[in-house]
Short mmCIF file of C-alpha atoms in Angstrom, two decimals:
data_model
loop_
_atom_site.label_atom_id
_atom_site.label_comp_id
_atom_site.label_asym_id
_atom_site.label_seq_id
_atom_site.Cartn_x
_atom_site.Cartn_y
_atom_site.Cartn_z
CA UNK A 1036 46.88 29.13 -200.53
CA UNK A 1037 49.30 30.68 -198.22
CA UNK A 1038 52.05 33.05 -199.73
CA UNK A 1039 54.28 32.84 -196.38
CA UNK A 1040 55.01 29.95 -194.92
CA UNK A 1041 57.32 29.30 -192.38
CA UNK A 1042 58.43 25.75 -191.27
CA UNK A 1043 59.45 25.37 -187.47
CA UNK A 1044 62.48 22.50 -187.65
CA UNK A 1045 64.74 21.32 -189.87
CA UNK A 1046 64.71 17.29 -189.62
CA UNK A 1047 63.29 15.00 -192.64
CA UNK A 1048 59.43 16.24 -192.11
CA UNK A 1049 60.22 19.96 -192.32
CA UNK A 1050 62.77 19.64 -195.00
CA UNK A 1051 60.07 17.07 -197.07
CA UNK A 1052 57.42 19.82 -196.85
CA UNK A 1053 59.89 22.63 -198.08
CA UNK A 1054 60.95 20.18 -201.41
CA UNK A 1055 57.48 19.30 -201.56
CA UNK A 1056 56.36 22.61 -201.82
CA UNK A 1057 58.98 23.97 -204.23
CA UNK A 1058 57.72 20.32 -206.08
CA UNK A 1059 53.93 21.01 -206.26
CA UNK A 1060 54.24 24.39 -207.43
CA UNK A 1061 54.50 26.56 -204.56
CA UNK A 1062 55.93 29.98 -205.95
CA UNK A 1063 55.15 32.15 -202.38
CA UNK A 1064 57.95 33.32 -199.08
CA UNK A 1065 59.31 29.89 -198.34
CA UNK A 1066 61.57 29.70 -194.62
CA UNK A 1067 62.73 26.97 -192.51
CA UNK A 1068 63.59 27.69 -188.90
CA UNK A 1069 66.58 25.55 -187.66
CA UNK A 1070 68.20 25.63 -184.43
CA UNK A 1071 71.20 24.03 -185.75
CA UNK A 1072 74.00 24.96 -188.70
CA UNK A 1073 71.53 23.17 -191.08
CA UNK A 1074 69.41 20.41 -190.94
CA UNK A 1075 70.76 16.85 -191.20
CA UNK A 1076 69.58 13.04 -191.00
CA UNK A 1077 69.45 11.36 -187.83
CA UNK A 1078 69.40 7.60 -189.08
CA UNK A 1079 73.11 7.84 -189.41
CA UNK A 1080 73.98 9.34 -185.92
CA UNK A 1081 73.64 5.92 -184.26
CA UNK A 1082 75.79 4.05 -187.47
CA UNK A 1083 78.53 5.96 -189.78
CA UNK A 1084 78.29 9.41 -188.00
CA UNK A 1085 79.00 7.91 -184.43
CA UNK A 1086 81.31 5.66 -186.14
CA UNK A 1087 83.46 9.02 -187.38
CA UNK A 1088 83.31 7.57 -190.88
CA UNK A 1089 80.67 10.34 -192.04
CA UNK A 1090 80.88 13.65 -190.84
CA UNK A 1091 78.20 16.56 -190.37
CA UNK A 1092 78.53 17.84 -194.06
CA UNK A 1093 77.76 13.81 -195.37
CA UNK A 1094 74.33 13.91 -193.24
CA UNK A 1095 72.96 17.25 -194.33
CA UNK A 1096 69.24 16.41 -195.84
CA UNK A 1097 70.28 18.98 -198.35
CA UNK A 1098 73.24 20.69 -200.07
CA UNK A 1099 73.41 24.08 -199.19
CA UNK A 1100 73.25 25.01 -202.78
CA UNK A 1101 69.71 23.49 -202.61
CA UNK A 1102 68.16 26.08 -200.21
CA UNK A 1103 69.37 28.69 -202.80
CA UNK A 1104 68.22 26.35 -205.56
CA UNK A 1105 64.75 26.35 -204.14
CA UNK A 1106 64.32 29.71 -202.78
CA UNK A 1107 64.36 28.37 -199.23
CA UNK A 1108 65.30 31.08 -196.58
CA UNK A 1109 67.10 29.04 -194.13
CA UNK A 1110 67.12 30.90 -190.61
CA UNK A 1111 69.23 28.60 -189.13
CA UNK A 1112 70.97 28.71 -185.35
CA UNK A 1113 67.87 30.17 -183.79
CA UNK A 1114 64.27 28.83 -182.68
CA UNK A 1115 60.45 30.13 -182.97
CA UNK A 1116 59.76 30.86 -179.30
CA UNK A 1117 55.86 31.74 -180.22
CA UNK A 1118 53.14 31.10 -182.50
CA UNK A 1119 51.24 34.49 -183.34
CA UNK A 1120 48.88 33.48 -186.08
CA UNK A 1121 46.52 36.80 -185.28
CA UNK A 1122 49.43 38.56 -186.10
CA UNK A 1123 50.48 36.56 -189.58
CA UNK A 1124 53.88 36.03 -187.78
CA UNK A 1125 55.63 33.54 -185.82
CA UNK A 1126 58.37 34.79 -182.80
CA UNK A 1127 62.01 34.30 -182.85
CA UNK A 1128 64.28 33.49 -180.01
CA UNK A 1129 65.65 36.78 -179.97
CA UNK A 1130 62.07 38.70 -180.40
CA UNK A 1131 62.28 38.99 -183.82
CA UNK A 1132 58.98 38.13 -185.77
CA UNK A 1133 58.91 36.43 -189.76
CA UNK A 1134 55.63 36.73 -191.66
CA UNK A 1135 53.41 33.44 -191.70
CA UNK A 1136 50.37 33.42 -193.28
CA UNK A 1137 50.72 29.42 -192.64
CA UNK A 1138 52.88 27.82 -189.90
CA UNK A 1139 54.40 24.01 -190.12
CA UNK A 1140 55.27 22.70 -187.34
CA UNK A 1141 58.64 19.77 -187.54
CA UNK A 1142 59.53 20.04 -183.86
CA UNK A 1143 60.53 16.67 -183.64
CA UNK A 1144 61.51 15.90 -180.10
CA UNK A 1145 63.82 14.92 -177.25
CA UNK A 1146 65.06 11.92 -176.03
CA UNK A 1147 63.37 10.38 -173.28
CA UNK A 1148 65.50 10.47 -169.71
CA UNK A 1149 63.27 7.92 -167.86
CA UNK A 1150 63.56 9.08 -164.09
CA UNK A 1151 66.62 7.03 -162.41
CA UNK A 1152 68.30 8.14 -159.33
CA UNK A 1153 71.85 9.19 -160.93
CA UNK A 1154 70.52 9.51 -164.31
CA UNK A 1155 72.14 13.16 -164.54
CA UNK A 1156 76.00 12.04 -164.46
CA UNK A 1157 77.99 13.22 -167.62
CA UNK A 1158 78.75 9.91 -167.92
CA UNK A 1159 74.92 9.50 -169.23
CA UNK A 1160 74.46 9.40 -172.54
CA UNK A 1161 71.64 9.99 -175.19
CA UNK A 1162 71.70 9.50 -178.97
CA UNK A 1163 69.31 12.42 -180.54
CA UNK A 1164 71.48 15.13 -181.87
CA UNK A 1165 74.84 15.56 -183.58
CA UNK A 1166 76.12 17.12 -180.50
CA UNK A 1167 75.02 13.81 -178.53
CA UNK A 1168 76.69 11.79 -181.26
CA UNK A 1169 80.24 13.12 -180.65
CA UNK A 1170 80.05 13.36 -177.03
CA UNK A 1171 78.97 9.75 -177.16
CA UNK A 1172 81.88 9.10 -179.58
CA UNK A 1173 84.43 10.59 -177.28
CA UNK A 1174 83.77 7.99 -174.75
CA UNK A 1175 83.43 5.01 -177.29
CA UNK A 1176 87.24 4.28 -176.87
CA UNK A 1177 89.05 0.39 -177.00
CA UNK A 1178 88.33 -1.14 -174.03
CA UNK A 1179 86.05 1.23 -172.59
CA UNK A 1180 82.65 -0.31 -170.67
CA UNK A 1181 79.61 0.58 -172.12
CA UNK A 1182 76.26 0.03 -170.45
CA UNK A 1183 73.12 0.75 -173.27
CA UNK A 1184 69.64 0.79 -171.76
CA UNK A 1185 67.23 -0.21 -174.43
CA UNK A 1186 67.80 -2.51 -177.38
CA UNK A 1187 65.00 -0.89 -179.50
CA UNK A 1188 66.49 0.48 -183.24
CA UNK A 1189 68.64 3.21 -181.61
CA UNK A 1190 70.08 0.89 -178.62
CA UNK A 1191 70.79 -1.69 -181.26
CA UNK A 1192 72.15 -0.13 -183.76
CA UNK A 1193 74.78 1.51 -180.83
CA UNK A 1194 75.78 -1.28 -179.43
CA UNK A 1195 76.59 -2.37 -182.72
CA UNK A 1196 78.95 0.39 -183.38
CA UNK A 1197 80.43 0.29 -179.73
CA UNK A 1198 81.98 -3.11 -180.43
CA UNK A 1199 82.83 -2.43 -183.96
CA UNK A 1200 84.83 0.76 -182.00
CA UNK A 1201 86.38 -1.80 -179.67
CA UNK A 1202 84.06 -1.23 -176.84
CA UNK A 1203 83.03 -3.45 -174.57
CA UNK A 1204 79.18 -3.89 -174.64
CA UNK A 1205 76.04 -4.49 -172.82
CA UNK A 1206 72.51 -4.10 -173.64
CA UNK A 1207 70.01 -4.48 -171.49
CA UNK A 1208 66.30 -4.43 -171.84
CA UNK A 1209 63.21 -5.44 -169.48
CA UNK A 1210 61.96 -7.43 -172.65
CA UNK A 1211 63.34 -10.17 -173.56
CA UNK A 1212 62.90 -9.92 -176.98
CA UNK A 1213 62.58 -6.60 -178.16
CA UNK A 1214 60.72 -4.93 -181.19
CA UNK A 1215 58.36 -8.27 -181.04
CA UNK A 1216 55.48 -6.08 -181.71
CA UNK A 1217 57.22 -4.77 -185.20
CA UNK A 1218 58.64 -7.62 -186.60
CA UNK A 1219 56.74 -10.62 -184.92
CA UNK A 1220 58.70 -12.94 -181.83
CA UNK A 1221 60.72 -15.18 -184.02
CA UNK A 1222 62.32 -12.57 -185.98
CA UNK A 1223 62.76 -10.20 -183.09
CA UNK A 1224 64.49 -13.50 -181.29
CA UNK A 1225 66.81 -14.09 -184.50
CA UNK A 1226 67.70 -10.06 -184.01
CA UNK A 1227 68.57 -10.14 -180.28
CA UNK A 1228 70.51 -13.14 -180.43
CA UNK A 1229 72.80 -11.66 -183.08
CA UNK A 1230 74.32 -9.65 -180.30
CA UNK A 1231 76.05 -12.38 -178.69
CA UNK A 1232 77.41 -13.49 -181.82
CA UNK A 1233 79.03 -10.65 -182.61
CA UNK A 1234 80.54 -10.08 -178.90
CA UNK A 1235 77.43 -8.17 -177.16
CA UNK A 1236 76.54 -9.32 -174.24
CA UNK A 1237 72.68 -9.29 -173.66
CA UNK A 1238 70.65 -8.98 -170.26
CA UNK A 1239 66.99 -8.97 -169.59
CA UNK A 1240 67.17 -6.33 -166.81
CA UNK A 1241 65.52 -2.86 -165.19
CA UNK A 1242 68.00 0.03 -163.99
CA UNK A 1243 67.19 0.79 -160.47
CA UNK A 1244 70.26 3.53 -160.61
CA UNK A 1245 73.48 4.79 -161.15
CA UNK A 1246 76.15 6.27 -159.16
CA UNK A 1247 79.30 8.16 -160.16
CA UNK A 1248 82.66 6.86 -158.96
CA UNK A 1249 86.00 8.58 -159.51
CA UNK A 1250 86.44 5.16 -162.13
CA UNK A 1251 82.95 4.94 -163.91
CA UNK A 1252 79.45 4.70 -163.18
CA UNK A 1253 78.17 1.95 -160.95
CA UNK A 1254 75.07 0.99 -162.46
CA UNK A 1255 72.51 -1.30 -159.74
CA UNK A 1256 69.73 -3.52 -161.88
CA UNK A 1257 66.78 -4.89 -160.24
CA UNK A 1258 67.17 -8.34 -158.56
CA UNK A 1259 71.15 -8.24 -159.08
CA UNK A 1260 72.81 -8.66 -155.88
CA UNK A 1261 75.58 -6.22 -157.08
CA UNK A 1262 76.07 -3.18 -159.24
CA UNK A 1263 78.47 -3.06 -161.67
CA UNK A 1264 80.76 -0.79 -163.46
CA UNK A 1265 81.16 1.05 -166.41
CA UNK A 1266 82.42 3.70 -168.56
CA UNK A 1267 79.71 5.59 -170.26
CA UNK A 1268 76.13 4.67 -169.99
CA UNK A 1269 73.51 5.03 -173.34
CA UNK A 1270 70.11 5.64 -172.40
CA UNK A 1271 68.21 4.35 -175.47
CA UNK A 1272 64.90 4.42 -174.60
CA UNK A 1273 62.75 6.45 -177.15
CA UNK A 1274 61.85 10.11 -177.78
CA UNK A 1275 59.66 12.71 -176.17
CA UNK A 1276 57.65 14.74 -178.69
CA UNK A 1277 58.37 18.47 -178.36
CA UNK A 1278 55.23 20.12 -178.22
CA UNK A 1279 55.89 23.20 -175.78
CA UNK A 1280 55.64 25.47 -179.21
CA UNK A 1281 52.22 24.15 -179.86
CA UNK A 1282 50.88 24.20 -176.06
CA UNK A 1283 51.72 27.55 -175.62
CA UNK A 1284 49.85 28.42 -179.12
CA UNK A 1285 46.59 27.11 -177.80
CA UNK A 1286 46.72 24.11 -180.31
CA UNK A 1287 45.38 20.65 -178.85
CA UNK A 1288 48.36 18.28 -177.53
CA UNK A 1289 47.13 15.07 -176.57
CA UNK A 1290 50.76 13.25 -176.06
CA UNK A 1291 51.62 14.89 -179.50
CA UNK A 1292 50.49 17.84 -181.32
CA UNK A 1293 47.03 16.81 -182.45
CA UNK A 1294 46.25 16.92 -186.48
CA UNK A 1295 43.51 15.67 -188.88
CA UNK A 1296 44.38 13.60 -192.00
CA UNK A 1297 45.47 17.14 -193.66
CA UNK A 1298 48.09 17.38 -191.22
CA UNK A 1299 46.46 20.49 -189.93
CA UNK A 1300 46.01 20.89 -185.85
CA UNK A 1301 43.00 22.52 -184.18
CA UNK A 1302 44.31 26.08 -185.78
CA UNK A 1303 43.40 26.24 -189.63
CA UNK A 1304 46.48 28.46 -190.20
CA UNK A 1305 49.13 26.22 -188.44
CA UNK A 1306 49.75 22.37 -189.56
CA UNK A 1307 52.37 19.98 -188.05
CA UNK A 1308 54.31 16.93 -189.52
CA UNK A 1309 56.76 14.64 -188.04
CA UNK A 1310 57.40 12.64 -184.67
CA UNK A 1311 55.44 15.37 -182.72
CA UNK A 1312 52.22 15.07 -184.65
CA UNK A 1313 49.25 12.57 -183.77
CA UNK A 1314 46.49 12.12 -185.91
CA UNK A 1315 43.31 12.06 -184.59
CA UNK A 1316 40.84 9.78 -187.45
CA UNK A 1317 37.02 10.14 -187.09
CA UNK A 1318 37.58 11.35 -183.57
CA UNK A 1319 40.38 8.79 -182.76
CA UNK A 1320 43.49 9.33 -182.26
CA UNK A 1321 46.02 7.05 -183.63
CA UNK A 1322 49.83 6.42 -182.36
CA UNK A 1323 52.45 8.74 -183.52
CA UNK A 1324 55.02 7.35 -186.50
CA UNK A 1325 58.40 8.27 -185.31
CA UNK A 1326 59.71 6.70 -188.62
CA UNK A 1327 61.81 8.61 -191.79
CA UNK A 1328 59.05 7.71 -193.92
CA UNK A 1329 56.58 8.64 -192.16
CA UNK A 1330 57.77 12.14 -191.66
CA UNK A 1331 58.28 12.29 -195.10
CA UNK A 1332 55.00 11.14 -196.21
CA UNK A 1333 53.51 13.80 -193.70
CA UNK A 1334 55.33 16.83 -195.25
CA UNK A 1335 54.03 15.83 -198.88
CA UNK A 1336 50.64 15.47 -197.67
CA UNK A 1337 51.12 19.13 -195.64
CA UNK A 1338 52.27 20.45 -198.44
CA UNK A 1339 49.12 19.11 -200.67
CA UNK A 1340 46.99 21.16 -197.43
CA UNK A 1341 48.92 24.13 -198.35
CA UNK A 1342 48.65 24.03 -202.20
CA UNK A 1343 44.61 23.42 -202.44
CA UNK A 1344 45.76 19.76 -204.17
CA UNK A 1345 44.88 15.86 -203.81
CA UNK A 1346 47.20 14.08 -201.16
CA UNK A 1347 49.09 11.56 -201.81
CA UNK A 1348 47.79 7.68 -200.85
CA UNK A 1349 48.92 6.84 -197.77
CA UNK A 1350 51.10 3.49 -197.86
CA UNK A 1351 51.55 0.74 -195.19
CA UNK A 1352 54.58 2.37 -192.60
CA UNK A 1353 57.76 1.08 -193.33
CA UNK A 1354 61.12 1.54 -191.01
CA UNK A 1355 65.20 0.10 -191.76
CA UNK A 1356 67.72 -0.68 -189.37
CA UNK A 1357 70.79 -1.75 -189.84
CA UNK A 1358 73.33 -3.57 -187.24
CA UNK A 1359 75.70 -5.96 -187.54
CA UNK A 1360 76.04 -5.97 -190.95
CA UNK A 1361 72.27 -7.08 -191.22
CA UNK A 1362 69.74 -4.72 -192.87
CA UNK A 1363 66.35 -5.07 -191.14
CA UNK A 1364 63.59 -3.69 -192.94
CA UNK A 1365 59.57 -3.93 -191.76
CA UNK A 1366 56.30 -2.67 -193.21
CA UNK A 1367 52.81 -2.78 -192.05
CA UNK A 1368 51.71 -4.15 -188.38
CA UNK A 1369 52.63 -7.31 -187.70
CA UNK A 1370 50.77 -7.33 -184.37
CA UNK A 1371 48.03 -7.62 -186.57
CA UNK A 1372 48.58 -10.11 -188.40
CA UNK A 1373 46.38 -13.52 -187.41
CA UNK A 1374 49.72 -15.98 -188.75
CA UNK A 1375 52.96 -15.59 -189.60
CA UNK A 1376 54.66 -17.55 -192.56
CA UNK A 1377 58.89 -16.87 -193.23
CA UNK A 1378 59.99 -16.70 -196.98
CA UNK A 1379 63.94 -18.36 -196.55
CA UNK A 1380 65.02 -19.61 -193.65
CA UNK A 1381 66.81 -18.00 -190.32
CA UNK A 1382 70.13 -19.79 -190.37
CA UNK A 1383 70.75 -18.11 -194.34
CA UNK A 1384 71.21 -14.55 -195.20
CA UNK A 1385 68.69 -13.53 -196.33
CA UNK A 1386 64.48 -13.99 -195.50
CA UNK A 1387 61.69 -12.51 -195.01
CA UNK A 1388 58.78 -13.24 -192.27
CA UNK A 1389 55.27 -12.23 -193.60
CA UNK A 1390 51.93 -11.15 -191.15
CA UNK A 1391 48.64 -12.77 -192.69
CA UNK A 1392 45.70 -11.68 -191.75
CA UNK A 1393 41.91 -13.13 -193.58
CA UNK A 1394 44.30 -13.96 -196.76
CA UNK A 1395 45.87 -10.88 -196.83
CA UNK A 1396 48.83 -9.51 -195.95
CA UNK A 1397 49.12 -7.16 -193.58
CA UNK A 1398 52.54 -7.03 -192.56
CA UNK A 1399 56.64 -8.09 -193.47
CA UNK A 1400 59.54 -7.81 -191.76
CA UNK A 1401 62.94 -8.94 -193.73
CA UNK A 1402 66.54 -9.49 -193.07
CA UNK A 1403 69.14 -8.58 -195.93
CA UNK A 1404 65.73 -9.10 -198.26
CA UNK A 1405 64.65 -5.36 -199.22
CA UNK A 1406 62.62 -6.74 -202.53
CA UNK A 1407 60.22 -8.91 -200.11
CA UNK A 1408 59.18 -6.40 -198.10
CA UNK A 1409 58.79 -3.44 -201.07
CA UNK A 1410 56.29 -6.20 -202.93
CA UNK A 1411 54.78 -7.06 -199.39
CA UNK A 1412 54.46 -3.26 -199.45
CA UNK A 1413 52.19 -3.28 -202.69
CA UNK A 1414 50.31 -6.29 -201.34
CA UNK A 1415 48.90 -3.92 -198.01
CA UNK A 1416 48.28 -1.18 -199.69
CA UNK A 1417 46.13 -3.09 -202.90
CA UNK A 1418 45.19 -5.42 -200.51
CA UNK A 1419 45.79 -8.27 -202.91
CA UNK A 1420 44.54 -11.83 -201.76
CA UNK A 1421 47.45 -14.17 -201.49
CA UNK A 1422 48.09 -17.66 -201.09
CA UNK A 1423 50.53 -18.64 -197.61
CA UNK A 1424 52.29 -21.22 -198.97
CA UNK A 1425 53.32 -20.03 -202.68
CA UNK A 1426 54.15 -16.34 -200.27
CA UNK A 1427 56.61 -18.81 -198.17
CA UNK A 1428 58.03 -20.70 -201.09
CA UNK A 1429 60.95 -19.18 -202.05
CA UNK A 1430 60.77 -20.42 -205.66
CA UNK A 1431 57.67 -18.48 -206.52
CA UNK A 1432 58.49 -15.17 -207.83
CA UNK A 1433 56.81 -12.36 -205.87
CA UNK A 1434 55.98 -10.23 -209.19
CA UNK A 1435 53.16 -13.24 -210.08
CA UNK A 1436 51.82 -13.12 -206.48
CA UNK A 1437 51.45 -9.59 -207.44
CA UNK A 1438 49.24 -10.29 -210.29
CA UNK A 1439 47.13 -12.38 -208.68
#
C-alpha cells in the first residue's frame, strides 16, 4: 500500500478515488492537484450552470469542509508538470515537488477543435470548463444567432438552453440522427426531432468554415450555395484526452493513457482513471468511457489497486442527458443488441426502448423512465433470460422479470 498518494485532477474520477480512499480505509498523505479554485461537475455546465441558475459554489463535487473532513490536501490553482516516480515525487508548475509513493492520474481532457479554416474567432465557442461556460453565456443573449456544431449530449443539451435563453438556434450535424449507436435509430430519431418542436431548427450539414465579419460569423456548410450568419458559434464535437502528463512520463498512450483492469498504466507506481484512460483487456484495448459513471466506477476500482482489496463488479455503462425537459437515460450497448423491443410508446411521456440480444438483454435506453433502465441495468449485469414481449408490455411489472 502506498502512504502518499497524489491525484493529478480534480473532476468526478479524481475526486471518486480520494472519497474512495478515505472510504476503504486509507489512513496515509492524501492530495489532489487541481488547476482550478476546486473541483466541480461538468454535467451541469451545458444545463443550470450555463443557464446562470446554478453558480460555481452549487457544482463543486465537494464542500470545502469535506477536503478538511477527509484529510484531503487540496493544492488547487496549479498543475503537475512531471511525473518523477524514481524520485517518489511528482513536479509542480512552479518546480515544486509533493511526495508520491503512488500517482493517479484524472487528467480528463480538452475539447476537440476539429481543424476549420476560421475556427480560431472569439466568436468560437467550446463547452468544457467553467470559464467556457460563462463566456458562452455572455453571448447567449435574446435574439442572438447561435450556430452549434454537433448534436451529441453536449450540443443537445446547449441548444436546449440557448432557446430556453431566447436564442435563436441551429444544430447541425453530418448525421442525421445522432447518438443512433447509444440509444438505437428510433429513439435517437424521437430525440432529434424534439428540437423542432421546441423551436430548434435542425440541419444535416458539414462546416467547411467560418469567417469573422464586423456583424457575426459567416459560417459556409458543404453543398450550401451560401454562408450564413451568426452570433456565436458552439463547437460541440467531443473531447480530446489529455495525456501530455503521461507521454512525457514514459507511460504507454495509445489514444488514451493505457491501463489494465486495475486501472494501473505500464508504470506499477502510477494508475489513471477517467476520460483519459483506455483499458487494454487480454491485450485489447477497449474504447474509452467518457461518462460520470464511468469515471466514478474507475476511481473506486483505483482505489481497491491502492488498498491491496477486491474491486468492485463492474456494471453495464450507463450515461443521462437531459434537454427539453426530457430526461434521457441509456445503459449497456445497444449496437449490440440483435432486436430492439420499446416498453410505452413514443407519442407518451414516458418509455423505454430495450436491446435483445440471444434472450438477453444487453442494452436500454429510456425517456422520462429512470426505473426501466436501473432494472434493465440488473438484467446485463446477472444476465437474466427474459421474455420480449412480457419486457415490452407495459403491464408486467419489471421486479417479476427480475425474478425470473
Amino acid at each position: 500500500m502506498s502512504n502518499r498518494v497524489v491525484i493529478v485532477g480534480g473532476g468526478v474520477a479524481g475526486v471518486s478515488t480520494a472519497s474512495a480512499l478515505r472510504a476503504g480505509g486509507f489512513d496515509g498523505d492524501l492530495t489532489l492537484v487541481d488547476a482550478g479554485e476546486f473541483p466541480y461537475d461538468r454535467p451541469p455546465l451545458s444545463k443550470d450552470f450555463l443557464a446562470g441558475t446554478k453558480d460555481i459554489g452549487q457544482i463543486a463535487l465537494q464542500s470545502p469542509q469535506w477536503y478538511d473532513e477527509q484529510r484531503v490536501r487540496l493544492v488547487n490553482r496549479t498543475t503537475v508538470t512531471a511525473l518523477r516516480p524514481s524520485e517518489g515525487a511528482v513536479q509542480l508548475a512552479d518546480g515544486g515537488l509533493l511526495p508520491a509513493d503512488g500517482v493517479v492520474l484524472a487528467t480528463g481532457g480538452a475539447a476537440a477543435r476539429p481543424p476549420i479554416p476560421g475556427a480560431g474567432s472569439t466568436r468560437v465557442h467550446v463547452l468544457r470548463t467553467a470559464d467556457d461556460a460563462d463566456r458562452l453565456r455572455k453571448a447567449l443573449v435574446p435574439g442572438a444567432r447561435l450556430l452549434v456544431v454537433g448534436a451529441g449530449l453536449i450540443g443537445a443539451e446547449t441548444a436546449s438552453t440557448a432557446v430556453q435563453l431566447g436564442c435563436e438556434v441551429l444544430l447541425v450535424d453530418p448525421v442525421a440522427a445522432p447518438l443512433s449507436t447509444a440509444v438505437g435509430p428510433e429513439l435517437a430519431n424521437w430525440l432529434h426531432a424534439q428540437h423542432a418542436r421546441h423551436d430548434v431548427a435542425t440541419a444535416q450539414a458539414t462546416v467547411e468554415s467560418f469567417t469573422d465579419h464586423a456583424d457575426g460569423i459567416e459560417a459556409r456548410f458543404a453543398g450550401a450555395a451560401e454562408p450564413r450568419l451568426f452570433d456565436a458559434v458552439l463547437l460541440g464535437v467531443g473531447m480530446v484526452p489529455d495525456t501530455e502528463l503521461a507521454r512525457a512520463g514514459g507511460l504507454e498512450v495509445d489514444r488514451g493513457i493505457v491501463v489494465g483492469p486495475d486501472q494501473v498504466t505500464s508504470n506499477p507506481h502510477v494508475l489513471a482513471v477517467g476520460d483519459p484512460a483506455r483499458t487494454s483487456l487480454d491485450g485489447v484495448l477497449l474504447p474509452r468511457t467518457e461518462h460520470w459513471e464511468a469515471a466514478q466506477q474507475d476511481g473506486a476500482r483505483a482505489a481497491a489497486t491502492l488498498l491491496g482489496a477486491e474491486p468492485p463488479a463492474p456494471t453495464a455503462p450507463w450515461f443521462w442527458s437531459d434537454r427539453h425537459g426530457c430526461h434521457l437515460e441509456s445503459v449497456g450497448h445497444m449496437h449490440e443488441a440483435a432486436e430492439r423491443v420499446v416498453r410505452g410508446s413514443f407519442d407518451n411521456p414516458s418509455f423505454s426502448v430495450f436491446g435483445l440480444r440471444d434472450g438477453h438483454v444487453v442494452a436500454a435506453a429510456s425517456v422520462d423512465d429512470p426505473q426501466a433502465v436501473r432494472a434493465a441495468q440488473r438484467m446485463i449485469d446477472r444476465r437474466l433470460p427474459v421474455d420480449a414481449a412480457r419486457l415490452a408490455d407495459p403491464s408486467v411489472n419489471l421486479r417479476a422479470l427480475l425474478r425470473g
